[in-house]
PDB file of C-alpha atoms in Angstrom:
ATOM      1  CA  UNK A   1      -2.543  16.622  -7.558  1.00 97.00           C
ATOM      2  CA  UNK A   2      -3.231  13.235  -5.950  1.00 98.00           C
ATOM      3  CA  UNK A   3      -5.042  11.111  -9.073  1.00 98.00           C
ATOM      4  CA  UNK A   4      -7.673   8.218  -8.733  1.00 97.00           C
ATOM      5  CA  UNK A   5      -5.575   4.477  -8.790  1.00 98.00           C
ATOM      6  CA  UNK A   6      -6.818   2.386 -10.892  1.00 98.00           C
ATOM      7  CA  UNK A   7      -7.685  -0.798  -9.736  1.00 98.00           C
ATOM      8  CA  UNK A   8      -7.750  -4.394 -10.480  1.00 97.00           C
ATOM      9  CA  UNK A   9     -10.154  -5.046 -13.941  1.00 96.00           C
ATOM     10  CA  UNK A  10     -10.177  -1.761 -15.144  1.00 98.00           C
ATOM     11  CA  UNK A  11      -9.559  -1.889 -18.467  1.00 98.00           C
ATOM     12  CA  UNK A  12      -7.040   1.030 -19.279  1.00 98.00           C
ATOM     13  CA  UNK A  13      -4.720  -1.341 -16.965  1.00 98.00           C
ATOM     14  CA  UNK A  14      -4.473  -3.365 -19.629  1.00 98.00           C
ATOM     15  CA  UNK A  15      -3.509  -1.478 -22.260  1.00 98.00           C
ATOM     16  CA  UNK A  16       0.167  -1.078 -24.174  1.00 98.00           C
ATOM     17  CA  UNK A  17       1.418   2.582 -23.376  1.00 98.00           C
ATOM     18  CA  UNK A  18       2.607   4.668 -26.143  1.00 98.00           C
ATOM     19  CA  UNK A  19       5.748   6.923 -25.529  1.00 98.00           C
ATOM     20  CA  UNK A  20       6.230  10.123 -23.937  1.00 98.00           C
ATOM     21  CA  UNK A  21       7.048  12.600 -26.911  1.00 97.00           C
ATOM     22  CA  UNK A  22       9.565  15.623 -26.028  1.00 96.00           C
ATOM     23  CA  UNK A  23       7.287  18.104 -27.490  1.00 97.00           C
ATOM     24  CA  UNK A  24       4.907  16.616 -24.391  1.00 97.00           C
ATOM     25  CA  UNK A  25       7.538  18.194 -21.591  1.00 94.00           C
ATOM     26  CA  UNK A  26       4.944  20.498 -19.959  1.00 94.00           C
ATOM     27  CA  UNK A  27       3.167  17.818 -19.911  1.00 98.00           C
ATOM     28  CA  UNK A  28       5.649  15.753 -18.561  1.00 98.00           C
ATOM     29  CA  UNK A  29       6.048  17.763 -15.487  1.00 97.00           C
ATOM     30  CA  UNK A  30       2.522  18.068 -14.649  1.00 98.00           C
ATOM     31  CA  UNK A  31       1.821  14.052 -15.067  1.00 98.00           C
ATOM     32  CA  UNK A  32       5.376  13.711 -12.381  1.00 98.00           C
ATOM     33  CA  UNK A  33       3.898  15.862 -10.079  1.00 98.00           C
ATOM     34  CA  UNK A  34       0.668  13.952 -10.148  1.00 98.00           C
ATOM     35  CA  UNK A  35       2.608  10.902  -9.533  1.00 98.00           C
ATOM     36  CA  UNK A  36       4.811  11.730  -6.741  1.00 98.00           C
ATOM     37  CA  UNK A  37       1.440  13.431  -5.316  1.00 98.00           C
ATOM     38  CA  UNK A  38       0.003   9.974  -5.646  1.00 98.00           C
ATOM     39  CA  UNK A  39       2.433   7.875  -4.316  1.00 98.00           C
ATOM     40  CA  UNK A  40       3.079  10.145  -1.697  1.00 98.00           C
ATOM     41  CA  UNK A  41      -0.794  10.208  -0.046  1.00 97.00           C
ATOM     42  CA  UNK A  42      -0.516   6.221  -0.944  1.00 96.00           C
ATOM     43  CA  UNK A  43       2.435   6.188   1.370  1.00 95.00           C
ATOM     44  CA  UNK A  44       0.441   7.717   4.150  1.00 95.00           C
ATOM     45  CA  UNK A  45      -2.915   5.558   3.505  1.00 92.00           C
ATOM     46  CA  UNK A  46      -1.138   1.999   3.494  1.00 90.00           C
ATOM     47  CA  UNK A  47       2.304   2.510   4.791  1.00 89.00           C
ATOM     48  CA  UNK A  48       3.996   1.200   1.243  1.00 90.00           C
ATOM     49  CA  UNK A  49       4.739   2.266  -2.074  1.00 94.00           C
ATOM     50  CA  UNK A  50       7.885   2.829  -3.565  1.00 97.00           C
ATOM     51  CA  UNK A  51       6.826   3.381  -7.093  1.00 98.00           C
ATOM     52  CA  UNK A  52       4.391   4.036  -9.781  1.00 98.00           C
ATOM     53  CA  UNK A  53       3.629   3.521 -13.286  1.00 98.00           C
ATOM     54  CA  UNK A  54       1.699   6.328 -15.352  1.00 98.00           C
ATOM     55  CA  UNK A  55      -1.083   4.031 -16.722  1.00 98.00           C
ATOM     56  CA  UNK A  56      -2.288   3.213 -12.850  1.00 98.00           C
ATOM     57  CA  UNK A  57      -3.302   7.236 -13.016  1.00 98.00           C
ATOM     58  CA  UNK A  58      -4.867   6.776 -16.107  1.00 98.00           C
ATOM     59  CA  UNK A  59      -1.946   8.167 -18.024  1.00 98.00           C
ATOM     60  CA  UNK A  60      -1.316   5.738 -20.725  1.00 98.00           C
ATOM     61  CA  UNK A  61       2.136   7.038 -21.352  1.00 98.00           C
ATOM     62  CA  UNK A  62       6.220   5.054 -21.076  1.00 98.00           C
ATOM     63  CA  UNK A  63       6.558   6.888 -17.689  1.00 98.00           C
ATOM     64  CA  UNK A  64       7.471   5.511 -14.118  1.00 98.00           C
ATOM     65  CA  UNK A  65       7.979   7.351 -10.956  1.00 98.00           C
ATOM     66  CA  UNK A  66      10.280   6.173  -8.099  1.00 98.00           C
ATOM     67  CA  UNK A  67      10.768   7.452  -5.011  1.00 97.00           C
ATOM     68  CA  UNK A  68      13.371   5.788  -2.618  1.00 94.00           C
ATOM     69  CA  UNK A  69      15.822   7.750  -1.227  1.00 90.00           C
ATOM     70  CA  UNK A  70      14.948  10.443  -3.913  1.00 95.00           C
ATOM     71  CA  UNK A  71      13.051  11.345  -7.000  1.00 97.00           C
ATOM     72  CA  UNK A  72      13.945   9.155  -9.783  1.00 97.00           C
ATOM     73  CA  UNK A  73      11.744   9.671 -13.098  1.00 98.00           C
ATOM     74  CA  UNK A  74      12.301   7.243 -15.834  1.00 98.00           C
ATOM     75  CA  UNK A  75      10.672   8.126 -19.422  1.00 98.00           C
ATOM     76  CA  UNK A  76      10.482   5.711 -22.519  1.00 98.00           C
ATOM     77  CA  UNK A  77      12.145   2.610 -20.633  1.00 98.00           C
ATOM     78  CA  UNK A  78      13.637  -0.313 -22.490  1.00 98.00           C
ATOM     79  CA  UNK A  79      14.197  -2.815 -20.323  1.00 98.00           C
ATOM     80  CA  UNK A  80      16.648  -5.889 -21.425  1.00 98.00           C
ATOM     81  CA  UNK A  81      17.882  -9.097 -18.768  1.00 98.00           C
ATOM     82  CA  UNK A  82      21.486  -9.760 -19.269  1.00 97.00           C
ATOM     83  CA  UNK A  83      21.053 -13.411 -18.363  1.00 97.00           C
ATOM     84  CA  UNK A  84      18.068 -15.874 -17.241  1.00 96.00           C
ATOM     85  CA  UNK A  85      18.638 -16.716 -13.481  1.00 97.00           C
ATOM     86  CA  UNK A  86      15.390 -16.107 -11.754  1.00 97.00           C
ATOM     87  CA  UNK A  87      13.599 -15.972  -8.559  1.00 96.00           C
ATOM     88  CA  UNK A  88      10.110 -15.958  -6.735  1.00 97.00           C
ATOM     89  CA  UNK A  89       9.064 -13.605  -4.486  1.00 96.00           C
ATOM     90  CA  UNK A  90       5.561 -12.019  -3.455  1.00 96.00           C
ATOM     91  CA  UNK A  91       4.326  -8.946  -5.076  1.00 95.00           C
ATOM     92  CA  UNK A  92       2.119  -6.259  -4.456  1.00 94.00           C
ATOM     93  CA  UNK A  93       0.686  -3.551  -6.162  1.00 96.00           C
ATOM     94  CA  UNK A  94      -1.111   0.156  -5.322  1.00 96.00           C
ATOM     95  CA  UNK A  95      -4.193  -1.318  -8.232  1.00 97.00           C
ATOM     96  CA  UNK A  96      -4.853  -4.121  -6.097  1.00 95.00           C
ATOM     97  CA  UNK A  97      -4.041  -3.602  -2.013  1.00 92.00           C
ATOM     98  CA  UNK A  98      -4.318  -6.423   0.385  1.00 90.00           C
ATOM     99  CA  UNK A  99      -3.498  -9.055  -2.686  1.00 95.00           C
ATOM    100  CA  UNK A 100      -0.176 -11.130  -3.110  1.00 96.00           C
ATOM    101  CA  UNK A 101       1.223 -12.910  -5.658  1.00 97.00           C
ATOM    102  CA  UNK A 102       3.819 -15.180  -6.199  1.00 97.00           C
ATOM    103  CA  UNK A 103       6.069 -14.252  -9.246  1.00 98.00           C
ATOM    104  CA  UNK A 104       9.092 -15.224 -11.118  1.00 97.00           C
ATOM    105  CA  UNK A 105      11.454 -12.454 -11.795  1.00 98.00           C
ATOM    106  CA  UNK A 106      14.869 -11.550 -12.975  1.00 98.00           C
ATOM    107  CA  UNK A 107      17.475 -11.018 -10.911  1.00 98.00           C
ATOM    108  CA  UNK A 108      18.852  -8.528 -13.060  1.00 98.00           C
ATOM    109  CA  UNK A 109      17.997  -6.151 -15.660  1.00 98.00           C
ATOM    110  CA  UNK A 110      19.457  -3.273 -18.001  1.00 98.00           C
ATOM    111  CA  UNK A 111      17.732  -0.004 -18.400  1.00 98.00           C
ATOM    112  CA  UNK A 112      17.859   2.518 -20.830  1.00 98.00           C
ATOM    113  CA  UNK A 113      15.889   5.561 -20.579  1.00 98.00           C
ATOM    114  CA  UNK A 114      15.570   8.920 -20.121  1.00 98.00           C
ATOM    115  CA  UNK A 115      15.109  11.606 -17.094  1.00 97.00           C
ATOM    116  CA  UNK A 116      12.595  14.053 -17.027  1.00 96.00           C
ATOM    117  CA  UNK A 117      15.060  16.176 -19.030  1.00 96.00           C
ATOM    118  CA  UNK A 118      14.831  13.504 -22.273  1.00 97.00           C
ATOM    119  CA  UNK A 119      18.601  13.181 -21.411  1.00 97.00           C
ATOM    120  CA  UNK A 120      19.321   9.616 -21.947  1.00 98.00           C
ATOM    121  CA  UNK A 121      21.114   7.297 -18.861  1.00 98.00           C
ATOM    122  CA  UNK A 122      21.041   3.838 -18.576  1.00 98.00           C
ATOM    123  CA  UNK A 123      21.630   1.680 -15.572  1.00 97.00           C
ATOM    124  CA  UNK A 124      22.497  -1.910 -14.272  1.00 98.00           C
ATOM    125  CA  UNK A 125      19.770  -2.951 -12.027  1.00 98.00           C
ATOM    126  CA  UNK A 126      20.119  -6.587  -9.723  1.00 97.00           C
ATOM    127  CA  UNK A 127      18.064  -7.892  -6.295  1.00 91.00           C
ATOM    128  CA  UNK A 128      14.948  -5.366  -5.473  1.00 94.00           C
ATOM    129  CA  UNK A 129      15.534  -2.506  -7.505  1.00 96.00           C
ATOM    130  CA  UNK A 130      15.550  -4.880 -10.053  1.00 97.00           C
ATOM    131  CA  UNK A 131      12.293  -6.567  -9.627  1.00 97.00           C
ATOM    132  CA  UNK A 132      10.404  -2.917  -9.032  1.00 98.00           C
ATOM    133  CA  UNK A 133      11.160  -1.951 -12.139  1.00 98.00           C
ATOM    134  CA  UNK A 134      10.339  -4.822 -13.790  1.00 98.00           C
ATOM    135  CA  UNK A 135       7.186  -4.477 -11.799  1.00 98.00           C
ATOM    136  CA  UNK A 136       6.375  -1.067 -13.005  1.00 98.00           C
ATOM    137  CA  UNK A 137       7.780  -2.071 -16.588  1.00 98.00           C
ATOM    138  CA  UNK A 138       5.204  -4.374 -17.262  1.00 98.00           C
ATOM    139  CA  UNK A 139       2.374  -2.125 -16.289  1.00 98.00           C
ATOM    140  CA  UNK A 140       3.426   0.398 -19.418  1.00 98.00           C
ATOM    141  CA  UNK A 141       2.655  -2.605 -21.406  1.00 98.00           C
ATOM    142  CA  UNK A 142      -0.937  -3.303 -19.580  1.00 98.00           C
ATOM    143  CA  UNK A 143       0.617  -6.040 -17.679  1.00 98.00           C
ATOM    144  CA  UNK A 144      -0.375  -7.230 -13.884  1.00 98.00           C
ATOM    145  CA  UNK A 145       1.613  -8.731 -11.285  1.00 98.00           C
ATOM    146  CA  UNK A 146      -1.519 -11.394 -11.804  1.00 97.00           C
ATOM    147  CA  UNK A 147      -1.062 -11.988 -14.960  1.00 97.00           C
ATOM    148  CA  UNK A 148       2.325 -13.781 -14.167  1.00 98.00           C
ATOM    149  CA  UNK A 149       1.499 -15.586 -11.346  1.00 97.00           C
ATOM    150  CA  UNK A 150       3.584 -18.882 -10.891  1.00 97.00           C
ATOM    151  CA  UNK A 151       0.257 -20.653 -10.943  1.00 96.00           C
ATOM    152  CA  UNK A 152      -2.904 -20.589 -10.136  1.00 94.00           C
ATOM    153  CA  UNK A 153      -2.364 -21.119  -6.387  1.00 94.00           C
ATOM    154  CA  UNK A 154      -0.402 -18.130  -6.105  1.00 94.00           C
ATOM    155  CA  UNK A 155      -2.779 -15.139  -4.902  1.00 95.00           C
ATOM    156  CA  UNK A 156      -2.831 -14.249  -1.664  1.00 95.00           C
ATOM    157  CA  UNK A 157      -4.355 -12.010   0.778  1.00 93.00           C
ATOM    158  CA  UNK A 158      -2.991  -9.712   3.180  1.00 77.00           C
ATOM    159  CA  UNK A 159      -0.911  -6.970   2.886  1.00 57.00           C
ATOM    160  CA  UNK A 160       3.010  -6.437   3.556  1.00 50.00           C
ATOM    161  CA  UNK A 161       4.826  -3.295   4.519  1.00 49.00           C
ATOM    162  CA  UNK A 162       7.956  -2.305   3.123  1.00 48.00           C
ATOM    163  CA  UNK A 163      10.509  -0.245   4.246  1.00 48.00           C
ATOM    164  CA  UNK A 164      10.784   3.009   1.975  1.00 44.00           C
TER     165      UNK A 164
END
């Protein structure tokens, strides 16, 4: 089912998710479908969207949908950055189309997590894959692509299509 977005300022966006519990599986698969139902009629709307976050559904669970060249689900993340080297690059997000914002982020990242089966996998992430996640990481901790801004003169408007 294709859920609301939440936008910009609401306050469940801001809020730390808790984790996705394997006695919650049914659940699981209903909340996935949801999200890929999302994304999906996003997709058509704007032309973009390569991923979302559970808590921009209203979902406040550790879950993150991606959809590239295929389905990947990713439950209970733990994120870690292998080294510090950096870089800036605009950002966008489905809770606030049409804004911009100039970010720092890692280059690369390690994930651990686990696929809609709890099964754990963990993966070595670098360049754009690498900043999505991080992306979508920080929303299961009620973090915005605002909220780390370079500085204050970073916000922009206008929106940018992606290639999916």
């Amino acid at each position: 089912m294709v859920r609301e977005i939440l936008k910009l300022g609401d306050p469940r966006l801001y809020a730390c998710s808790d984790p996705v519990d394997p006695e919650e599986e049914s659940l699981l698969q209903l909340w996935v479908q949801d999200l890929h139902d999302t994304l999906m009629d996003y997709r058509k709307t704007y032309g973009a969207g390569r991923a979302v976050a559970a808590p921009q559904i209203g979902v406040p669970k550790r879950l993150i949908y991606l959809y590239l060249e295929r389905p990947w689900v990713i439950v209970n993340p733990e994120l870690t950055f292998p080294d510090r080297e950096t870089y800036e690059l605009l950002d966008d997000c489905m809770s606030f189309p049409g804004l911009m914002v100039l970010v720092s982020r890692y280059k690369r990242a390690d994930i651990q997590y686990q696929d809609e089966h709890f099964q754990t996998r963990s993966m070595h992430l670098e360049g754009d894959i690498s900043e999505l996640i991080q992306h979508e990481y920080d929303h299961l901790d009620g973090i915005l692509a605002t909220m780390r801004a370079v500085d204050q003169k970073s916000l922009f408007l206008g929106q940018m299509k992606r290639e999916f």
